[in-house]
Each structure stands twice: as C-alpha cells, then as structure tokens.
XYZ file of C-alpha atoms in Angstrom:
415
model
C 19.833 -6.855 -56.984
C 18.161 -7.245 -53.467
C 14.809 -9.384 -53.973
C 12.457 -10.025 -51.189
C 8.327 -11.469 -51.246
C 5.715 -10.111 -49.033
C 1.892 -11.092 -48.801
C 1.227 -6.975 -49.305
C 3.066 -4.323 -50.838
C 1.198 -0.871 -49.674
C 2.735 2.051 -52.171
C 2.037 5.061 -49.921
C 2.585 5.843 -46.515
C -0.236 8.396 -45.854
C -3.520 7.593 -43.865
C -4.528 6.063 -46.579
C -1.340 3.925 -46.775
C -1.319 3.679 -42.881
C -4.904 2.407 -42.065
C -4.393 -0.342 -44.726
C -1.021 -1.036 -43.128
C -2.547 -1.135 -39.575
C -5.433 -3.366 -40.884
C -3.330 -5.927 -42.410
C -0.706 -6.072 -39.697
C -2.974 -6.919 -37.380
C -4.429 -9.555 -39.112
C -1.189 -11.399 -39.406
C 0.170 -10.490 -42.746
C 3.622 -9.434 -44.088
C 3.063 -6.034 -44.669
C 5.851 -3.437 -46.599
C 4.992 -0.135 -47.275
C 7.321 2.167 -49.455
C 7.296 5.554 -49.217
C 8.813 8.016 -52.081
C 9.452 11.104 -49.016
C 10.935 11.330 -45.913
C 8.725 12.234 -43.406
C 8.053 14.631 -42.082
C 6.335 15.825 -45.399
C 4.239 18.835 -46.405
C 1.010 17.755 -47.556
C -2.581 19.596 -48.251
C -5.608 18.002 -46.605
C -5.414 19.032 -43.484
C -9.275 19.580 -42.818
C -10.458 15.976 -41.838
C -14.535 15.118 -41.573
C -15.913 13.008 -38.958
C -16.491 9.949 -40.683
C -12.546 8.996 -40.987
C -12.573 8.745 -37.057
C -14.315 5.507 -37.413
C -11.384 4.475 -39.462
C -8.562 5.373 -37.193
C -9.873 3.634 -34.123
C -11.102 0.539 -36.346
C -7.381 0.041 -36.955
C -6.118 0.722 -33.693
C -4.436 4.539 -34.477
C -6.580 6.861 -32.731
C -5.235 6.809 -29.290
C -2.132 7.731 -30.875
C -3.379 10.763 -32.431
C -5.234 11.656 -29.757
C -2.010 12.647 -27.694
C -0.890 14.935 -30.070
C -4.124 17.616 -29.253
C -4.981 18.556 -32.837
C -7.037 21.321 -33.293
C -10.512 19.585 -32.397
C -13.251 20.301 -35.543
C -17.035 20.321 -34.627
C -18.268 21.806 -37.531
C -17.355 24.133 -40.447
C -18.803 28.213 -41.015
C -19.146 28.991 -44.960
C -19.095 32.656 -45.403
C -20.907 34.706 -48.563
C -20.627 38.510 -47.774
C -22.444 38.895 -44.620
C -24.028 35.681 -44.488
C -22.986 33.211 -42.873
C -23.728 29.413 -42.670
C -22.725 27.010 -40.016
C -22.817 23.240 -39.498
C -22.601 21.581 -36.074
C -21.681 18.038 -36.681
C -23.393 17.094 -33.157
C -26.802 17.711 -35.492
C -26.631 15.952 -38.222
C -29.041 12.840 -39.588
C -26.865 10.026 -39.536
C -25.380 8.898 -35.791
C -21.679 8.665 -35.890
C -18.494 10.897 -34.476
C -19.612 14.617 -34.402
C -15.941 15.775 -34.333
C -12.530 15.537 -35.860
C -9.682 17.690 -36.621
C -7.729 20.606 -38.208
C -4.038 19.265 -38.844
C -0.827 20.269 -40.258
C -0.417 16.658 -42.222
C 3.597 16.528 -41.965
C 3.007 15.813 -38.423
C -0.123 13.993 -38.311
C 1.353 11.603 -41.111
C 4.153 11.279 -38.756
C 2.434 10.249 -36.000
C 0.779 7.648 -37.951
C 4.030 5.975 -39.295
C 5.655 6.613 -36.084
C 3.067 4.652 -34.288
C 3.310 1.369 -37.091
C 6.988 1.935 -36.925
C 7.180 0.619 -33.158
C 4.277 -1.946 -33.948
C 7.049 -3.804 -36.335
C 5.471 -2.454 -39.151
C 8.091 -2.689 -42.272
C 7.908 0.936 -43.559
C 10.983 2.445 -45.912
C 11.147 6.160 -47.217
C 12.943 7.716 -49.845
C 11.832 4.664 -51.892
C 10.648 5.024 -55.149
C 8.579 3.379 -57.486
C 9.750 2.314 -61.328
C 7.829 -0.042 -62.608
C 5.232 -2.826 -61.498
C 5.022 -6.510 -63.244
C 2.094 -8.501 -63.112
C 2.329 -12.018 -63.311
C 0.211 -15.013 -62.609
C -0.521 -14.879 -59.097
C 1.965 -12.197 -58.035
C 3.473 -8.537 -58.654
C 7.510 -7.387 -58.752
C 7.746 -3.995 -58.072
C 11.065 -2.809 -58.389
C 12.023 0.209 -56.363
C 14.841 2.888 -56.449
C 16.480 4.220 -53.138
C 17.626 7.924 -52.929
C 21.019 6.444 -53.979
C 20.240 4.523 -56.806
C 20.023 1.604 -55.775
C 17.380 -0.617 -57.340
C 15.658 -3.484 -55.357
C 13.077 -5.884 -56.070
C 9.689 -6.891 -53.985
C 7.433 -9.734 -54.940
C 3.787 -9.135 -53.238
C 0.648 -11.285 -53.439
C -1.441 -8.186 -53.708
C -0.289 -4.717 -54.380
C -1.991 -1.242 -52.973
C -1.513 1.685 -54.237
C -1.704 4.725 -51.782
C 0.517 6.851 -53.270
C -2.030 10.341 -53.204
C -1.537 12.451 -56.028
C 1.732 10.813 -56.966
C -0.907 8.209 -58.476
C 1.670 5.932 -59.303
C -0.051 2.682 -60.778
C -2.652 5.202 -62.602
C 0.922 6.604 -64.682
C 2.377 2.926 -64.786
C -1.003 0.873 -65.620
C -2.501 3.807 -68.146
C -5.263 4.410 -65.755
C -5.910 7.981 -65.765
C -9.053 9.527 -66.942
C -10.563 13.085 -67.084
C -12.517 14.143 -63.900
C -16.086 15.295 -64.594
C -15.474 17.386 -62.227
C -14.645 21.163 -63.346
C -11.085 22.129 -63.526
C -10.252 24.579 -60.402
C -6.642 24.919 -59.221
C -5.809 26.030 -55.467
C -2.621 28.081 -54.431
C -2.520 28.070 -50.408
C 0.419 28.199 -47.555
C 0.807 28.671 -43.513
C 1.315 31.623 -41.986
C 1.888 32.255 -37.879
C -1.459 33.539 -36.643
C -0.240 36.368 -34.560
C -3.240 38.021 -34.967
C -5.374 35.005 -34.148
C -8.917 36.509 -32.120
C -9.252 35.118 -28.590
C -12.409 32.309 -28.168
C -14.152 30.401 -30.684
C -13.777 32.551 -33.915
C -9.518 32.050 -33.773
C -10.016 28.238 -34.137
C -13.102 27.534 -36.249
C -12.266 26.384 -39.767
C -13.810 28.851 -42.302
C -14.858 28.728 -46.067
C -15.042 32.112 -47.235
C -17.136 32.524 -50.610
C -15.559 35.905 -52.625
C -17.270 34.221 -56.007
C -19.970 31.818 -56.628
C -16.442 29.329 -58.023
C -13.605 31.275 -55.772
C -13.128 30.571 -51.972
C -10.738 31.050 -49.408
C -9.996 28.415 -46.723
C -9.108 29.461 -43.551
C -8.007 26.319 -41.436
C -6.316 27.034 -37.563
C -4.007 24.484 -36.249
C -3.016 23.962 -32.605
C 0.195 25.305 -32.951
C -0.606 28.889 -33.443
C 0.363 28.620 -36.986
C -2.942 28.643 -39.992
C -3.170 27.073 -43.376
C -4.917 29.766 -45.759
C -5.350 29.254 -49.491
C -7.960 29.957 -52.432
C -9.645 27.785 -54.846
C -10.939 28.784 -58.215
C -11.412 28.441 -61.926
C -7.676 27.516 -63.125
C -7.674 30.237 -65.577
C -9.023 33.030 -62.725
C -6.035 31.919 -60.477
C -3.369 32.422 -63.011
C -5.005 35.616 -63.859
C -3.382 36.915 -61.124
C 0.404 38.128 -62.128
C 3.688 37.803 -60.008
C 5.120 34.717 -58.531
C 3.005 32.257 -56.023
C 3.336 34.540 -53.293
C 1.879 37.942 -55.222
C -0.496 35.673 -56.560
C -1.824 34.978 -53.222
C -1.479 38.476 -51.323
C -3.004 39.958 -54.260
C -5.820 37.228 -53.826
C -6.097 37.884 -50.032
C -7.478 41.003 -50.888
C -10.694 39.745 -51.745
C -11.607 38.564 -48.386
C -13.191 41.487 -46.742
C -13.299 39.247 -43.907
C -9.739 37.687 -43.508
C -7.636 40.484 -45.373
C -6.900 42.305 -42.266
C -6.111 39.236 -39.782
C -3.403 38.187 -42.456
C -2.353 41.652 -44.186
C 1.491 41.790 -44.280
C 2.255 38.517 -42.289
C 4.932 36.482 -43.495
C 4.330 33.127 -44.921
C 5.921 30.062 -44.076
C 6.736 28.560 -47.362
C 6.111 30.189 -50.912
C 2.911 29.566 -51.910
C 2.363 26.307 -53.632
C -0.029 25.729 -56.769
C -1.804 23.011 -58.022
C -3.597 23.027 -60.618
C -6.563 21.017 -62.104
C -7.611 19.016 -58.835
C -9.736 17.146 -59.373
C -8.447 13.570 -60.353
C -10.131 10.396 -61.664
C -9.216 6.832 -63.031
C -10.797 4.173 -65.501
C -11.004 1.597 -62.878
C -10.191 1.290 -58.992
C -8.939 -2.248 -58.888
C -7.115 -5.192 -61.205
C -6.169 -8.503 -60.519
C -3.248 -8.521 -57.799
C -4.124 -4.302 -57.094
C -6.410 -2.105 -55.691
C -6.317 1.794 -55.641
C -6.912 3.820 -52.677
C -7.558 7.157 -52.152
C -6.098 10.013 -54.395
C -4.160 7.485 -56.139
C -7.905 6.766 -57.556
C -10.508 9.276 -57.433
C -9.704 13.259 -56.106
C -12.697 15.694 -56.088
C -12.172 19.151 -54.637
C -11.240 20.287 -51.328
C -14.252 22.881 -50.706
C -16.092 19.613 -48.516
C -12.877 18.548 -47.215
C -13.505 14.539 -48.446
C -9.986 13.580 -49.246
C -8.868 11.668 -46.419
C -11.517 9.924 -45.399
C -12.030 8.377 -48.887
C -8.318 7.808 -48.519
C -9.211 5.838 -45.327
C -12.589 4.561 -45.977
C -10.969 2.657 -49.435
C -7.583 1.924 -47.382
C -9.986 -0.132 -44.474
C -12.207 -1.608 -47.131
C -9.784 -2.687 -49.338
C -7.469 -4.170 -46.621
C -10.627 -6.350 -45.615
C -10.891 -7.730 -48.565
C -7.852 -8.710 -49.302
C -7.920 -10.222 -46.289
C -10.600 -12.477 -47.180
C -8.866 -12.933 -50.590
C -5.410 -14.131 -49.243
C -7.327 -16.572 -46.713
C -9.176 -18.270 -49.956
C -12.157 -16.796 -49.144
C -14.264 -15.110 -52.750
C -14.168 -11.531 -53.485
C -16.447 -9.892 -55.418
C -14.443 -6.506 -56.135
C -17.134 -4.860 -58.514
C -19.194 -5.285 -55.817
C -17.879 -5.201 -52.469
C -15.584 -2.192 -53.442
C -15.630 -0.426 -56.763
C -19.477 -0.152 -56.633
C -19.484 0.844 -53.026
C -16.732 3.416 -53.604
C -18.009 4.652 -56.237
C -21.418 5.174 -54.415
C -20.095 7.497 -52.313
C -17.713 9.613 -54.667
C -21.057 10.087 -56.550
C -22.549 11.629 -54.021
C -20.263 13.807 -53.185
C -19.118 14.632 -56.609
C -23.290 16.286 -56.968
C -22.270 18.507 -53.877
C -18.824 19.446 -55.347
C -20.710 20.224 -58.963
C -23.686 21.653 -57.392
C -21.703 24.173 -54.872
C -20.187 25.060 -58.604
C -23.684 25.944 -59.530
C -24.049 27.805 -56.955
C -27.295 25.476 -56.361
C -25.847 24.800 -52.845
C -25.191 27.837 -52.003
C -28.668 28.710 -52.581
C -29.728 26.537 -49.884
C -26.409 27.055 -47.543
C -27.477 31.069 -47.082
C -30.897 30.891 -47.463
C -32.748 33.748 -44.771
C -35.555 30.933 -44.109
C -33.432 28.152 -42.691
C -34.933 24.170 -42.759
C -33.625 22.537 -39.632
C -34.332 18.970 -40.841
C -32.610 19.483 -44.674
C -29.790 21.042 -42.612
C -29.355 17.940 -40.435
C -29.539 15.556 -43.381
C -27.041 17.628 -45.209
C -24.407 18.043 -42.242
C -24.181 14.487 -42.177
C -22.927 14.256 -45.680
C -20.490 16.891 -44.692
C -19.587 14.542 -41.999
C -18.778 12.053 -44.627
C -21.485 9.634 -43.896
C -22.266 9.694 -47.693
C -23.329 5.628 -47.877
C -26.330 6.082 -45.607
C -29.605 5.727 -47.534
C -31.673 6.525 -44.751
C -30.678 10.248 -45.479
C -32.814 11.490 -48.147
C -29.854 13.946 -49.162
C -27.787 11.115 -49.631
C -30.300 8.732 -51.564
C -31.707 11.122 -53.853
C -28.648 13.408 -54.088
C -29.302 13.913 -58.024
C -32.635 15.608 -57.908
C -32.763 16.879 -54.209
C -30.359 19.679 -54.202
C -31.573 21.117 -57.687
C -35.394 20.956 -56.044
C -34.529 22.320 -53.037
C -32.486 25.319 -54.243
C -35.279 25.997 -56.753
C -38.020 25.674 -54.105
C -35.440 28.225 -52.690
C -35.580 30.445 -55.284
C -39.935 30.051 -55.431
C -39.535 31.500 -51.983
C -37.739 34.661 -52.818
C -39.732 35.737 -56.128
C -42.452 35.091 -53.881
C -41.614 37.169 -51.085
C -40.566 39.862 -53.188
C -43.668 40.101 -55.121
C -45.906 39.791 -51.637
C-alpha cells in the first residue's frame, strides 16, 4: 500500500478547504488536500456575503477570482407581497468590503483549486476517505481512489473541510441535532432568457410566499439563474410528482417570479435536501479541527455558509501554524469559542426570521436607518463585532425591536 507523511492533511477542496490550503502553503508547510469529486462540481452556496472577501485576499486568492467577473453582489432585496426590503452593504455599521458575489460554485471552486494547483499545491480528486487513526502525535488516513486503490497518509494535523460530506463528524461520532428548525430546500438553474434589462435582472432576491417558505432568486454572469425554495420539510414534500413537479408546482407561489420562469427548462432535475441545518458535539480534537459545513450548517435564507467555511478555514490554519512551530494553542479559546460566537449570532437571525420576528422589522412602513445599518452588517457577515449593538445583544434586541414594532402598529391603528 502507498504510504506517504505530510505536516497537513486538508479533507475538502472547497473554499473552505482552499483558504486553509493557501494559508498553510504559504507559510511553508507540506500541505495535501484530498478531494472525494472531480471538479468541476455542482455545489449550492452560491450567494457569498462580504465578509469572506477578507478571507480570499488574506490568502492570496482574490486576484484570481477577480478575473473570472462574477456577478458582483452589493446587497440583497427580501420580498413579502408588495413590500419590499433592501440592504446596501455600502451602509452598514461595521467598516469592511461592501460587495461580493453571486456564483455558480462548480466554477468558482475551480478557479480556486486551479489557482493552488499552479502554486505547487498537492491537491488529488476522486479520493476518498475510509477511515482516520489517531495516534500519539499523528493521524493515518487511509484513502480510496476511484479504482480501488487504497493509500495511506500520515499528517501532523488533520482538517476536515469536507462540507456536507462531514466526514470526521460520521467517522469520529460527532454529529448532533441542530437547534435549528428542520427546513429542506429543492432548487436548480435555469437559462434566464427572460432576464429584465438594468438592475432588477441581476440583483439577488429572497422572495417571502410564507412567514417559513421562500424562494431564492440568485443571477449569475453567465445568463444562466439559480432558483430554489426553502421550507418546513414536511410542506416541501407536500408537494407530489418528482423534483421537478415539485418545484414548478412551487414556482407558482411567487406572484413575482412565476412569470419570468413559467415553462423554462431547467438545467438539471431539481435536487433536494432535506433537514439543513447541521451541527456537531465539538469543532476540534487533538491532531483535528473542523471547518465549515463539515461542523456547523445553519440555513441558507442569510447566505452564511461560505464565509464560516472560510472564516474557520483562515483561523484554523493560523493556529495550527502556531501549533506546528511549538508555539501554545488554546483551541477552546482561540477557535471553538470564537466560532461559536458567531454561529450564535447568526443562528438568533436564522430562528428569529422563523418567527417571523425579523420580518417584522425587515418590512416595517416606518423604517430606522441606524437599526438598518447595524443589521446589514451582520448580513455582511461581520457577526464578531461588538461594537454593533445587533450583534452584542442579538438575544434580546430583535424580539424588542419587532415588538416595539408591533406597539407601533396597534398604536397607529387605534389613533
């Protein structure tokens, strides 16, 4: 059997997988990432937030990205009826990048391994993962190719970054039921022939049919759309037929979208996955650390998913860093606590959107210009700054706020 040793094995070859890559690399380490797909690979999260930006270039892979002209994202439009609600991520609370972007993730994951690929980075596909040993002061992971063939790697530090194919989670006994509540999406491309000229044919919409059903509506470059609903798991599979019926029939609850994408072929038939939201007893154990969806998954409605991906991938590859030079690690500390800091507060804007508590404030006739700032920046991502009242006091502020909310309208309507 084929043996070799590394200083890191990286399990995962998504941002996630790619910023840690590009972060250790750099430093000076042997670096192998393995990679159960080829790539190019269809993935979901293709609506990034601003703060993952800080990530790429940190790491040296924005430039990179930047030459592929992604649909640029300044914002995001939520849709209830005929409300509407927009954020500008040039006004928000905390300072940091007030844009992204809208990608179809088979290519943008491409261009990320692409770019390590000619740095020297050792990256193999179609590898996959069977089981992980723990010893002493090291890890044997033994891999399978698409063949068969097994192989051995011996790593100093192991990090998992395998997304939803969570694999240390399955091996290690990990897993744990999200608090979050169980919602299922179904979603594909289509070819936006029908795409309106200007602003409203590339803005990324959320568009509210229930207070717990929404449709995403998410324009790429290319000319080609992502669409796809989220909901209760039991409402979605309410719906009869295969994936694709599912969907059309589902379409038809958009009173704005239904006629853009009425009778329009998809791409693919429509995938579904069910129960989202993800979570783990622990993010880290000696010789590991989890990143990304391998560890905690929320719900897409905020669009968080990469840029925990990345913000774990650059803070874990830091500290391992320090740990391989000798230097102490506190890992409760300097990354499960932080981490877990900022899927907190996030997690009481997923739960409280399912309360419809957000919403409340989101469509609200009497806008506040200052709780809208502070709240656009954790839509930004910029969820560990404690300077922003929203962000600090996230337990108790959005429950005041949308019942000071509702004061306002039993109020008016009584005046």
């Amino acid at each position: 059997m084929k043996k070799e040793k590394v200083d890191i094995l990286i399990i995962g070859a998504g941002p996630s997988g790619s910023v840690a890559a590009a972060y250790l690399f750099n430093a000076g380490f042997k670096v192998k990432v393995v990679e159960k797909n080829k790539f190019p690979r269809f993935v979901i999260g293709e609506s990034l937030i601003p703060r993952c930006m800080d990530h790429f270039e940190a790491v040296g892979l924005l430039d990179c990205l930047k030459k592929k002209k992604f649909e640029v994202k300044t914002g995001a439009r939520f849709l209830q009826g005929p409300k509407v609600c927009e954020f500008d991520f040039s006004k928000k609370h905390t300072k940091g990048w007030d844009w992204t972007w809208q990608v179809p993730r088979a290519e943008f994951d491409k261009t990320l391994t692409d770019e390590l690929l000619s740095r020297g980075v050792d990256i193999e596909f179609e590898k996959e993962v069977l089981a992980v040993d723990f010893k002493e002061d090291r890890s044997v992971t033994t891999i399978m190719d698409e063949e068969g063939n097994s192989s051995e790697i011996e790593a100093k530090f192991i990090i998992d970054s395998s997304g939803f194919g969570r694999v240390l989670p399955r091996l290690l006994d990990l897993e744990k039921p999200s608090e979050i509540p169980k919602h299922s999406s179904i979603f594909t491309h289509v070819k936006d022939v029908r795409r309106p000229e200007g602003w409203e044919g590339h803005r990324i919409t959320f568009d509210i049919v229930s207070q717990e059903t929404w449709l995403w509506v998410i324009p790429f470059s290319n000319g080609y759309t992502s669409i796809g609903y989220v909901g209760p798991t039991e409402y979605l599979e309410s719906f009869e037929g295969p994936t694709e019926e599912k969907l059309r029939q589902m379409m038809k609850l958009s009173d704005h979208y239904h006629d853009r994408f009425a009778g329009l072929s998809y791409e693919f038939e429509p995938k579904m996955i069910k129960n989202i939201a993800k979570s783990v007893k622990q993010l880290y154990g000696k010789g590991y650390v989890l990143t990304g969806n391998s560890a905690e998954f929320l719900d897409p409605v905020f669009s968080s998913g990469v840029t925990f991906a990345t913000e774990s991938a650059h803070l874990s590859a830091k500290l391992i860093a320090k740990e391989l030079k000798g230097e102490e690690v506190d890992w409760e500390t300097e990354y499960s606590q932080y981490m877990l800091e900022g899927v907190d507060v996030f997690s009481t804007y997923v739960k409280e959107w399912y309360t419809g508590n957000l919403q409340k404030i989101f469509f609200n006739d009497s806008e506040n210009p200052v709780i809208k700032e502070q709240i656009c920046s954790v839509l930004a991502g910029y969820v560990w700054d404690k300077t922003n009242p929203f962000v600090k006091n996230h337990h108790r502020l959005v429950k005041a706020v949308a019942h000071f909310t509702d004061l306002e309208k039993e109020n008016a309507s009584l005046s």
